[in-house]
Coordinates of C-alpha atoms and ligand atoms in Angstrom, one line a residue:
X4 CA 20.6 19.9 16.3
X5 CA 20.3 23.0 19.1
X6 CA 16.7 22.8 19.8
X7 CA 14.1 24.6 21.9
X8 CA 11.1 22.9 23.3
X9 CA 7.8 22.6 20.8
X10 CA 4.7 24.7 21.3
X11 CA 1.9 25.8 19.7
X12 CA 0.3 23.9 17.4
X13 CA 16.2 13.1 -13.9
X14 CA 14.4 13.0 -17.2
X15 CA 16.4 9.6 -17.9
X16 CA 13.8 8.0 -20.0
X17 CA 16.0 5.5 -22.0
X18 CA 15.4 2.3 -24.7
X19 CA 14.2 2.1 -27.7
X20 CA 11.8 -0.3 -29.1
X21 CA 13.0 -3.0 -26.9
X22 CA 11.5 -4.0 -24.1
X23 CA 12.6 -3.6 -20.5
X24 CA 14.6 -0.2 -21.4
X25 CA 12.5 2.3 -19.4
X26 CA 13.5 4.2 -16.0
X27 CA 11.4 7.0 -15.5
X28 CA 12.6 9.0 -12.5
X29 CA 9.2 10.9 -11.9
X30 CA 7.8 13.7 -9.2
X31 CA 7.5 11.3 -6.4
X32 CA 10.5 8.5 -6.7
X33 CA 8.3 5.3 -7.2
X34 CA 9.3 2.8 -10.1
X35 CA 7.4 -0.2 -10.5
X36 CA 5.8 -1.3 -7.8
X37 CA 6.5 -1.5 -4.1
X38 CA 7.5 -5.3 -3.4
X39 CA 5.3 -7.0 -0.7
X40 CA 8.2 -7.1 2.2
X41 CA 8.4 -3.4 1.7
X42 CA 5.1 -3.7 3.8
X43 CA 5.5 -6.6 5.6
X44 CA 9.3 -7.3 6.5
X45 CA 9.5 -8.7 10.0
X46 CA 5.7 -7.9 11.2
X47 CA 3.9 -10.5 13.0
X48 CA 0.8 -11.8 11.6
X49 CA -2.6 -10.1 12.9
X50 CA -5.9 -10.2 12.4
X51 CA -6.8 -8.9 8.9
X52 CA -7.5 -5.2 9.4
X53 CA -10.3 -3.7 7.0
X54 CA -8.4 -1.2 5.4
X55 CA -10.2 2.5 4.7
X56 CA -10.0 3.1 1.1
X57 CA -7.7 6.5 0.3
X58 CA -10.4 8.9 -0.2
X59 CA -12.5 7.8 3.2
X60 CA -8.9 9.7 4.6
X61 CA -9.3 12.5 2.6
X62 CA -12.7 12.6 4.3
X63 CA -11.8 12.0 7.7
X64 CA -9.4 15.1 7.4
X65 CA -12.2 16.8 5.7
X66 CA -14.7 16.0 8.6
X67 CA -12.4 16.7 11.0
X68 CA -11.4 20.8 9.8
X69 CA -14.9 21.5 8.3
X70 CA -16.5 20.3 12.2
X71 CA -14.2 22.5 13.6
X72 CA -14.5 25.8 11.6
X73 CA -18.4 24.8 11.0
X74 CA -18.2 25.0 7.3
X75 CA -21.6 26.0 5.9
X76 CA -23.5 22.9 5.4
X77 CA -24.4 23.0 2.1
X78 CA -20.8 23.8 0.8
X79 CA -19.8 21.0 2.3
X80 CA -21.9 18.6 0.7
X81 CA -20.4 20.2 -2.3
X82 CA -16.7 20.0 -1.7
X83 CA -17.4 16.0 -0.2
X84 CA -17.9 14.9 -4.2
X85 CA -16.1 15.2 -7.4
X86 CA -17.4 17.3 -9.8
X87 CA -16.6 15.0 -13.0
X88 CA -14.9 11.1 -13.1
X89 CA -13.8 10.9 -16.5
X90 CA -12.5 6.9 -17.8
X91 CA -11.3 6.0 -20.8
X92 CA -10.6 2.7 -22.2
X93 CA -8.2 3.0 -25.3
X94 CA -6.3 0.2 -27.2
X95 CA -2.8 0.5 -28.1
X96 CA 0.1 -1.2 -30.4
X97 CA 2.3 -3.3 -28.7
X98 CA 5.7 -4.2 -29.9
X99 CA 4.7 -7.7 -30.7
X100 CA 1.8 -6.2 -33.0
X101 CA -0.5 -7.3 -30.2
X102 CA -3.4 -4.8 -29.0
X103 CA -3.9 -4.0 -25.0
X104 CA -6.3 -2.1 -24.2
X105 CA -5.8 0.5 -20.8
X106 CA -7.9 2.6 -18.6
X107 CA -7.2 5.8 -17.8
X108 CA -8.7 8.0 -15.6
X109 CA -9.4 12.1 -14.9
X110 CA -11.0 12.9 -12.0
X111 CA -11.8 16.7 -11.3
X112 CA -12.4 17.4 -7.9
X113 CA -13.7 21.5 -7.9
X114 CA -13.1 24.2 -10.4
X115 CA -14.3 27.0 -8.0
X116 CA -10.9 28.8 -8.0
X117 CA -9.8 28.2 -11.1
X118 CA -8.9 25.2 -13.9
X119 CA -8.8 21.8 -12.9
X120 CA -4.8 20.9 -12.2
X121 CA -3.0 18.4 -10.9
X122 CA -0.8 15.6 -12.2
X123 CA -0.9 12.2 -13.9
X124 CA 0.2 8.9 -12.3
X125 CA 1.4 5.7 -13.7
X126 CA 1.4 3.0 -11.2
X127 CA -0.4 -0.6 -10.4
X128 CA -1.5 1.0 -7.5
X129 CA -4.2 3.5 -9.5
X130 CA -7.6 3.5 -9.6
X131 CA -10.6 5.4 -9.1
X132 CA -10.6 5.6 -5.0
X133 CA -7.5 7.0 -5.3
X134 CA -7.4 9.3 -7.8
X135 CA -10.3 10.9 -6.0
X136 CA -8.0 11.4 -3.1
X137 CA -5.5 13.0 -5.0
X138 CA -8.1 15.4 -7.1
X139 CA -9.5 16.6 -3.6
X140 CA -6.0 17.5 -2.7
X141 CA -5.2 19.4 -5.3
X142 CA -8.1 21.6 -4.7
X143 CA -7.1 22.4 -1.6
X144 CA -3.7 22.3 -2.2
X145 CA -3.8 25.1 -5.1
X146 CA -6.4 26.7 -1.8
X147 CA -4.0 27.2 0.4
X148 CA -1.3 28.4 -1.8
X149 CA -3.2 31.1 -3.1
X150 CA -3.1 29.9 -6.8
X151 CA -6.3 30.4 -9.2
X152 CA -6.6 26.4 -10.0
X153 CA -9.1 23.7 -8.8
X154 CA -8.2 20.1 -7.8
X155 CA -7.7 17.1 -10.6
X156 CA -5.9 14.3 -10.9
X157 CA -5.2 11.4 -13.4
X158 CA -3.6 8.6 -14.4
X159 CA -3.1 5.0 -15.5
X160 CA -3.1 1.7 -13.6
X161 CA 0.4 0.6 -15.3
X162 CA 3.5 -0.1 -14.5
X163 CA 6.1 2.1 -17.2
X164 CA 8.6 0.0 -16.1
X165 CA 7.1 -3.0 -18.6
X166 CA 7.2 -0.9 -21.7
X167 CA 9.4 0.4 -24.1
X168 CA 9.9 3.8 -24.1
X169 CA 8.2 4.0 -28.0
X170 CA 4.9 1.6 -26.4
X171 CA 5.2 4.2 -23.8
X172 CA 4.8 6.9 -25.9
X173 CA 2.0 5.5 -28.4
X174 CA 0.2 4.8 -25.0
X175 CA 0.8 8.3 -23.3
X176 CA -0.5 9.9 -26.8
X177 CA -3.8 7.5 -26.7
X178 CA -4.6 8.3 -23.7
X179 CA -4.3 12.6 -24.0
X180 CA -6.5 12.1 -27.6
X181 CA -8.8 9.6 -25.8
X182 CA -9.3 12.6 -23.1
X183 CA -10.3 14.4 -26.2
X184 CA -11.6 18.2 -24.6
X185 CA -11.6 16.5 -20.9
X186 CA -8.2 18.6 -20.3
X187 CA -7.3 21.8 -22.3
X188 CA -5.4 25.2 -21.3
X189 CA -8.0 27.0 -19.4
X190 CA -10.3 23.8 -18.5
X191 CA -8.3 21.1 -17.2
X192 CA -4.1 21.4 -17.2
X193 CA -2.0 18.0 -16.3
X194 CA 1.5 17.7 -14.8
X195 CA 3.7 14.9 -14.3
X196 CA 3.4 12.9 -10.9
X197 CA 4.9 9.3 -10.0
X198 CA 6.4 7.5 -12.5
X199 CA 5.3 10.5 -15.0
X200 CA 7.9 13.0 -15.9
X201 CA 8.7 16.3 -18.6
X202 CA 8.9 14.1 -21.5
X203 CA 5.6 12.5 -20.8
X204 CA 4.3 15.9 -21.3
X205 CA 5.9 17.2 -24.1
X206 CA 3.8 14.3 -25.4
X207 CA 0.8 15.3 -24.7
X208 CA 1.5 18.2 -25.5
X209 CA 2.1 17.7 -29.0
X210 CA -0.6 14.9 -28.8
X211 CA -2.9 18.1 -27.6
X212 CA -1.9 21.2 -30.1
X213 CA -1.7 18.6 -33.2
X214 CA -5.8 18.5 -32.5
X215 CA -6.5 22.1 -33.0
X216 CA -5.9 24.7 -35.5
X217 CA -2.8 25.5 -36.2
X218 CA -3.9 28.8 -35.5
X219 CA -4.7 28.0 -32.0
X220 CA -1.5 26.4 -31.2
X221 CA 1.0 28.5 -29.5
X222 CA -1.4 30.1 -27.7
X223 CA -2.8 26.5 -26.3
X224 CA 0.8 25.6 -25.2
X225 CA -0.1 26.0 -21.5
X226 CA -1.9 22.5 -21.7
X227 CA 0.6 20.8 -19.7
X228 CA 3.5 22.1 -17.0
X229 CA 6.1 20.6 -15.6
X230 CA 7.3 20.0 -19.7
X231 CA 10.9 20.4 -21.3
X232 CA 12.1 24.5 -20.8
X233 CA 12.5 24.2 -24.5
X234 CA 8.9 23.3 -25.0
X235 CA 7.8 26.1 -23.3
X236 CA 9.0 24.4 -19.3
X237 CA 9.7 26.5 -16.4
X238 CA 13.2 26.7 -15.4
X239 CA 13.2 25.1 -11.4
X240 CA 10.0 23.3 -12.0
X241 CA 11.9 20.3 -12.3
X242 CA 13.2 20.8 -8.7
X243 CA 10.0 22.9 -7.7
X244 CA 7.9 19.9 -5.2
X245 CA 11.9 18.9 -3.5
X246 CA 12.5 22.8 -3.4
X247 CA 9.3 23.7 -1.7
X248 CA 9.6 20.9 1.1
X249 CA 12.9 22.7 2.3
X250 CA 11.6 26.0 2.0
X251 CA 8.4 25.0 4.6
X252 CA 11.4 23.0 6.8
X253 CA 12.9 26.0 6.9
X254 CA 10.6 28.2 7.9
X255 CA 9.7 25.1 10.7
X256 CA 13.4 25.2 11.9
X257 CA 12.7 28.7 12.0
X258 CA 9.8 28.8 13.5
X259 CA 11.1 26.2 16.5
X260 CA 14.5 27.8 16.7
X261 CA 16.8 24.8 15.7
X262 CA 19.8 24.9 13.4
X263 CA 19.5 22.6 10.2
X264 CA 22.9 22.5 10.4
X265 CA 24.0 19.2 11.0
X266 CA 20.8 18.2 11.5
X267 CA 19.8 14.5 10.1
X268 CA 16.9 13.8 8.0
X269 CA 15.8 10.2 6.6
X270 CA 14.0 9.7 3.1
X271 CA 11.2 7.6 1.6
X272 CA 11.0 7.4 -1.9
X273 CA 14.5 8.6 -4.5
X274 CA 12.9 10.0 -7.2
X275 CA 12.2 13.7 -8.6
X276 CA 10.7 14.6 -5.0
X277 CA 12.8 12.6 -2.8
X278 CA 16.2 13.7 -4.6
X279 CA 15.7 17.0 -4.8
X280 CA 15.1 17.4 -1.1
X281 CA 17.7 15.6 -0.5
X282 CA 20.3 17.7 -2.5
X283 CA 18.7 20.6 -1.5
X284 CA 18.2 20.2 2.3
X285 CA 21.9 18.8 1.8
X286 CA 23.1 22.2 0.6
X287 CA 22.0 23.8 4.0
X288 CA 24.2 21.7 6.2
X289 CA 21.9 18.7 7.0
X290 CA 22.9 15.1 6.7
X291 CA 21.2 12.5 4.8
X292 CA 21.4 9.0 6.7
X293 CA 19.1 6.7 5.4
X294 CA 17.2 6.3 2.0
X295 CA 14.6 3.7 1.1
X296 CA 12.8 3.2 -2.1
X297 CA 10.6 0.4 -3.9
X298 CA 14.0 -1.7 -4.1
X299 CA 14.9 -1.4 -0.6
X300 CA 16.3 1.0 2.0
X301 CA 19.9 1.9 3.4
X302 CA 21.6 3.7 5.8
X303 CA 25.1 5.5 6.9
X304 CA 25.1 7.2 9.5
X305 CA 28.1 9.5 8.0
X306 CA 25.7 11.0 5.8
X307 CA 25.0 9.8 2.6
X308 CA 26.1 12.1 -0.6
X309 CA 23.0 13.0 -2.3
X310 CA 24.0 13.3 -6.0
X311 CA 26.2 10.5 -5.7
X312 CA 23.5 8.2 -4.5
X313 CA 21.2 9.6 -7.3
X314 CA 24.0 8.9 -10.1
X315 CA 23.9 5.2 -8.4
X316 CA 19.9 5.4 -9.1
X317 CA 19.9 6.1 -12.3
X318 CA 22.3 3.5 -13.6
X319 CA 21.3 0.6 -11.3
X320 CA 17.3 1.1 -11.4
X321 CA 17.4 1.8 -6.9
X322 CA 19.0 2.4 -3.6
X323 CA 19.1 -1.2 -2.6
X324 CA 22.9 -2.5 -3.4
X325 CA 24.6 1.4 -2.9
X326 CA 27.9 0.9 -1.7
X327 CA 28.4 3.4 0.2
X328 CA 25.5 2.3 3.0
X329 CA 24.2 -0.8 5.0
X330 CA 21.1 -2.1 4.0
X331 CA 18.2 -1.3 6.5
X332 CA 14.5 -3.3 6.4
X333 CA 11.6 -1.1 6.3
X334 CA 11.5 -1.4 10.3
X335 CA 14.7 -0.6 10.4
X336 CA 14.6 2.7 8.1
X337 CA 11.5 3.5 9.6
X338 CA 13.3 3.0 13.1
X339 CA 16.2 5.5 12.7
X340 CA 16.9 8.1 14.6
X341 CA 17.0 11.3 12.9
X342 CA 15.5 15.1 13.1
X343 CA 13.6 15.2 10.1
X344 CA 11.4 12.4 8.0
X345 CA 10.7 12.6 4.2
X346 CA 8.0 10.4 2.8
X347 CA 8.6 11.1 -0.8
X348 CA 6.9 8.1 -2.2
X349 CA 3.3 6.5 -2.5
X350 CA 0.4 7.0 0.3
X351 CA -0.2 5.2 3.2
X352 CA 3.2 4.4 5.1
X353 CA 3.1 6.5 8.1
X354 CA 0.0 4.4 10.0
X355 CA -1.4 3.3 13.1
X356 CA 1.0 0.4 12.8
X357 CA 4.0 2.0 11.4
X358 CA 3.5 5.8 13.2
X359 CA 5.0 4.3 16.5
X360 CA 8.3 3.6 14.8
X361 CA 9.3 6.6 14.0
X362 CA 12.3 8.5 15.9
X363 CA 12.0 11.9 14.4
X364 CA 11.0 15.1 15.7
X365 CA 9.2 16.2 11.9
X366 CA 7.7 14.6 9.5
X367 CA 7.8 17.0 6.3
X368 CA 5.4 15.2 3.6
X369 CA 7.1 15.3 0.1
X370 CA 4.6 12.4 -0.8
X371 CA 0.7 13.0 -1.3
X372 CA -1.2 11.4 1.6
X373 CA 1.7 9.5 3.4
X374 CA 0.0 9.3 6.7
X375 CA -3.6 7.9 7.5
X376 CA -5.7 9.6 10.0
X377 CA -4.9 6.9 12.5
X378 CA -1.1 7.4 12.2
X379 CA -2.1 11.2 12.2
X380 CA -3.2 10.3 15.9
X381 CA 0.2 8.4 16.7
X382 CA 1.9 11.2 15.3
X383 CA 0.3 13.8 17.7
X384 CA -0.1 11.6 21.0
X385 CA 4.2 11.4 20.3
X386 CA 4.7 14.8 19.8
X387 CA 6.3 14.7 16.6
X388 CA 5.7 17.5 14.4
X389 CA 3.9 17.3 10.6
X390 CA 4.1 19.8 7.8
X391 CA 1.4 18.4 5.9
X392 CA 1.3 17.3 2.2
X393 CA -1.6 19.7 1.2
X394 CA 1.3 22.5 2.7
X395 CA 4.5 21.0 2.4
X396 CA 4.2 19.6 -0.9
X397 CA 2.7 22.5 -3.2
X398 CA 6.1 23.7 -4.5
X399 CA 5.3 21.8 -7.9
X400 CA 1.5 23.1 -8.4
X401 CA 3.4 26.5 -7.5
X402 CA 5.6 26.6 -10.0
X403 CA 3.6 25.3 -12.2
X404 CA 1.0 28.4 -11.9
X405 CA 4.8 30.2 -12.7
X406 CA 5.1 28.1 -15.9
X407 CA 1.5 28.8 -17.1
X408 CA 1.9 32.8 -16.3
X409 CA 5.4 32.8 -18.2
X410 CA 3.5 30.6 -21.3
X411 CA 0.8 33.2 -21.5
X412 CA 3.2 36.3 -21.0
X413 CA 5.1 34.5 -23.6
X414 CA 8.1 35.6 -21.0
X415 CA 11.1 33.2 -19.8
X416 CA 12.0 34.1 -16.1
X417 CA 15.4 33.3 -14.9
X418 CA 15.3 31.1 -11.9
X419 CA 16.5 33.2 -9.2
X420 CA 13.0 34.7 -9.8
X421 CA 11.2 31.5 -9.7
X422 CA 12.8 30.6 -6.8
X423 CA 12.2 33.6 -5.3
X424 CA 8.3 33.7 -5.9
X425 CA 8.0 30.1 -4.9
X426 CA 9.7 31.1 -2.0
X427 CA 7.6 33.9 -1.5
X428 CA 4.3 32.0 -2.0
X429 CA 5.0 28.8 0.2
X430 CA 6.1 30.7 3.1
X431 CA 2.8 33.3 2.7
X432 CA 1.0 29.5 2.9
X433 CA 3.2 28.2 5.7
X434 CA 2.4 31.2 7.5
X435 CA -1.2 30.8 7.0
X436 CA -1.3 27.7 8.5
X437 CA 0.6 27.8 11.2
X438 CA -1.8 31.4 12.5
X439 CA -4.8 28.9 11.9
X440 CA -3.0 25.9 13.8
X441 CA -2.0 28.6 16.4
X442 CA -5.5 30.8 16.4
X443 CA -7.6 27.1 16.6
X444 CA -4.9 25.1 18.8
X445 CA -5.3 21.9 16.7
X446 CA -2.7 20.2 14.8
X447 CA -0.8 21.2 11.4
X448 CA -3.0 19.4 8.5
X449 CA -6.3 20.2 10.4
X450 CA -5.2 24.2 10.3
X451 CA -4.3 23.5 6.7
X452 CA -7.6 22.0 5.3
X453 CA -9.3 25.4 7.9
X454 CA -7.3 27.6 5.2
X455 CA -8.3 25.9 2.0
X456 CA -12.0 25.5 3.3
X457 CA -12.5 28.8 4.0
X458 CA -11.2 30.1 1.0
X459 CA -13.7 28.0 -0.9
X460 CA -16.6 29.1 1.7
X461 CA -15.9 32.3 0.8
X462 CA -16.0 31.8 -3.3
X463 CA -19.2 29.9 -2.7
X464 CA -21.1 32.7 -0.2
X465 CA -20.0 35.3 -2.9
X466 CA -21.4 33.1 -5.7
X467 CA -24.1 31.1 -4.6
X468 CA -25.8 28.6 -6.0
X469 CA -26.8 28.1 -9.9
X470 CA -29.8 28.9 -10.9
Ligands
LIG2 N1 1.9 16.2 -9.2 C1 2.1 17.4 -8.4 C2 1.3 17.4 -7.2 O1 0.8 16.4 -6.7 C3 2.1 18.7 -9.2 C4 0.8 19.0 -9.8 C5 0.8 20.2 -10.8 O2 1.8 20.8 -11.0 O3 -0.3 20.4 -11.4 O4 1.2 18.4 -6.6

């Protein structure tokens, strides 16, 4: 890859009422949990590190933009909290006739723009910290993109991977009555996220309109996006996150003059995110060399074909034993040179620890909070380029703010014009940010939060306070 110096700143749910039947390809490629040497392989031991929780990142970004811009005082002790933590403890049928019982959680960060969005999450690793973090994201995610929504976030400490798809469903349902009025078209709309996916929603969905009048129903059907097409889906919102991260690396290959063309990028994470950057980025001439998920990584440096690694996925469960590759350690994946970096799985992985690793010159983030504020630092002392999540990332809320429109229009666009718009919209944000990174000199994700905050500042100076 020609380039110029830098400057300036599968909906494959299967099984039946058996147990271990499910795969649940979901928006961020995680299924089941990462296993320990994911972390760990080949590190020496060191002094046990207290680790900031998820949301004292989101708050460290936070500090950092809203010193910076000096954001009104008092609207920034409003945007530091949530505005409602919602838990629910439900019990459900098991297969063996057993009751569990589960916790699930909305948390909804700020409504100032609009209704509370953002996905659900079904992973061990859930809990309130981080479901916090990924509320506040939303809000400025759905900011900077110029969408009327706030920030949410939900989800359940599970793994789907240990239910059947029928437990999965009686559970999915519990949890959308047990949220009751918490979520509902014009309050609070949900979206799938790791390990959730379009059936999930068409669940809740149903679970949703079967509560209200029938009356009320079609009208209401904008309580979830990112459901079937036939149940009212966007066409490309299955694609839409994958889609928008190689629209903003276009626009940053544009931007630094450098061909995609043969350029090579790395992946974390092979799921709905993950895949459809790959195929997608792919499709302009770049080469895929080297994949990791929760099962393992691996790498050809021949380039890797997308959509025949993802037909590998889907029968064998992970990347680990593909063929067509050699298998890599994380150090290893990390390690590999390449032009471009994809986290497109959980949070976390790019840190103070694993930052120096890396031998790219970007590091687009499919996944939601991928790098902590001390790899942020590593990142930036090295020279290597970040679109950040709350930027590079928004495709899905994007085109879900499509799906709602089209649900309310009751209209169906074809999806050259979604494409188009998201296209549209995610370079209008990419632009924004990068005149902010440029106009402030300071690095990509602190010019991103500038955007959202202000745009929030300026809701709340118009407003005011109640009473
Ligand atoms: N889960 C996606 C995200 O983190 C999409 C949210 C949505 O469409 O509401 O951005």
């Amino acid at each position: 890859m020609a380039s110029k110096p830098l400057t300036g700143a599968p909906s494959s749910m299967v099984g039946d009422n058996g147990r271990k039947a499910i795969s649940t390809p979901n928006d961020r490629g995680v299924v089941g949990s990462r296993p320990p040497s994911m972390e760990s392989s080949n590190s020496q031991p060191s002094a046990p590190v207290k680790r900031k929780s998820v949301y004292e990142n989101v708050m460290a970004q936070f500090d950092k933009a809203a010193d910076l811009m000096h954001l009104d005082a008092n609207i920034r002790k409003i945007l530091a909290k949530t505005e409602n933590e919602i838990s629910v403890n439900f019990p459900v049928k098991m297969h063996t006739g057993q009751v569990e019982m589960f916790t699930g959680y909305r948390i909804q960060h700020n409504d100032a723009l609009g209704p509370f969005k953002g996905g659900l999450r079904y992973h061990p690793s859930v809990d309130r910290d981080e479901v916090r973090a990924l509320a506040a994201w939303m809000t400025w995610k759905a900011a900077i993109a110029e969408i009327p929504f706030g920030g949410a976030k939900g989800g359940l400490q599970i793994d789907p991977s240990d239910y059947s798809a029928a437990e999965l469903e009686r559970i999915t349902r519990r949890f959308a009555y047990a949220l009751g009025d918490n979520i509902g078209p014009e309050y609070d709309i949900p979206a799938p996220d790791v390990n959730t996916n379009s059936q999930i929603m068409a669940w809740i969905q149903d679970t949703y309109l079967s509560t209200i009048s029938p009356h009320e129903r079609h009208r209401n059907i904008h309580v979830v996006t990112g459901k079937p097409v036939v149940s009212g889906g966007s066409l490309g919102r299955d694609k839409a996150t994958g889609q928008g991260v190689v629209f903003t690396i276009e626009q940053w290959a544009e931007h630094r003059e450098v061909s995609l063309e043969g350029a090579t990028f790395i992946v974390q994470g092979f799921g709905n995110v993950g895949s459809w950057a790959s195929r997608l980025l792919t499709q302009l001439g770049a080469k895929l060399i080297a994949v990791e998920d929760a099962t393992g990584g691996i790498r050809n440096r021949d380039g890797i074909n997308p959509d025949d690694l993802l037909e590998y996925v889907h029968t064998h469960g992970g990347v680990r034993k593909y063929p067509k590759g050699e298998f890599v350690d994380h150090i290893m994946f990390l390690r590999t040179e390449a032009d471009v970096f994809i986290p497109a799985a959980l949070g976390n992985q790019i840190t103070a620890e694993t930052a120096p690793w890396l031998n790219v010159r970007l590091v687009a983030e499919g996944a939601n909070g991928p790098t902590t504020p001390e790899g942020d630092a590593v990142l930036q002392q090295r020279g290597i380029d970040v679109i950040p999540d709350i930027l590079c990332n928004t495709g899905g809320v994007i085109v879900s703010y499509f799906e709602g429109l089209q649900n309310k229009r009751k209209e169906f666009w074809d999806l050259e014009e979604v494409d188009r718009k998201l296209r549209k919209k995610i370079t209008s944000a990419y632009k924004r940010v990068y005149d902010v990174a440029t106009e402030k000199k300071t690095d990509w994700r602190t010019a991103a939060y500038i955007v959202a905050l202000s745009r929030l500042e300026m809701v709340y100076k118009d407003r005011g306070i109640f009473p």
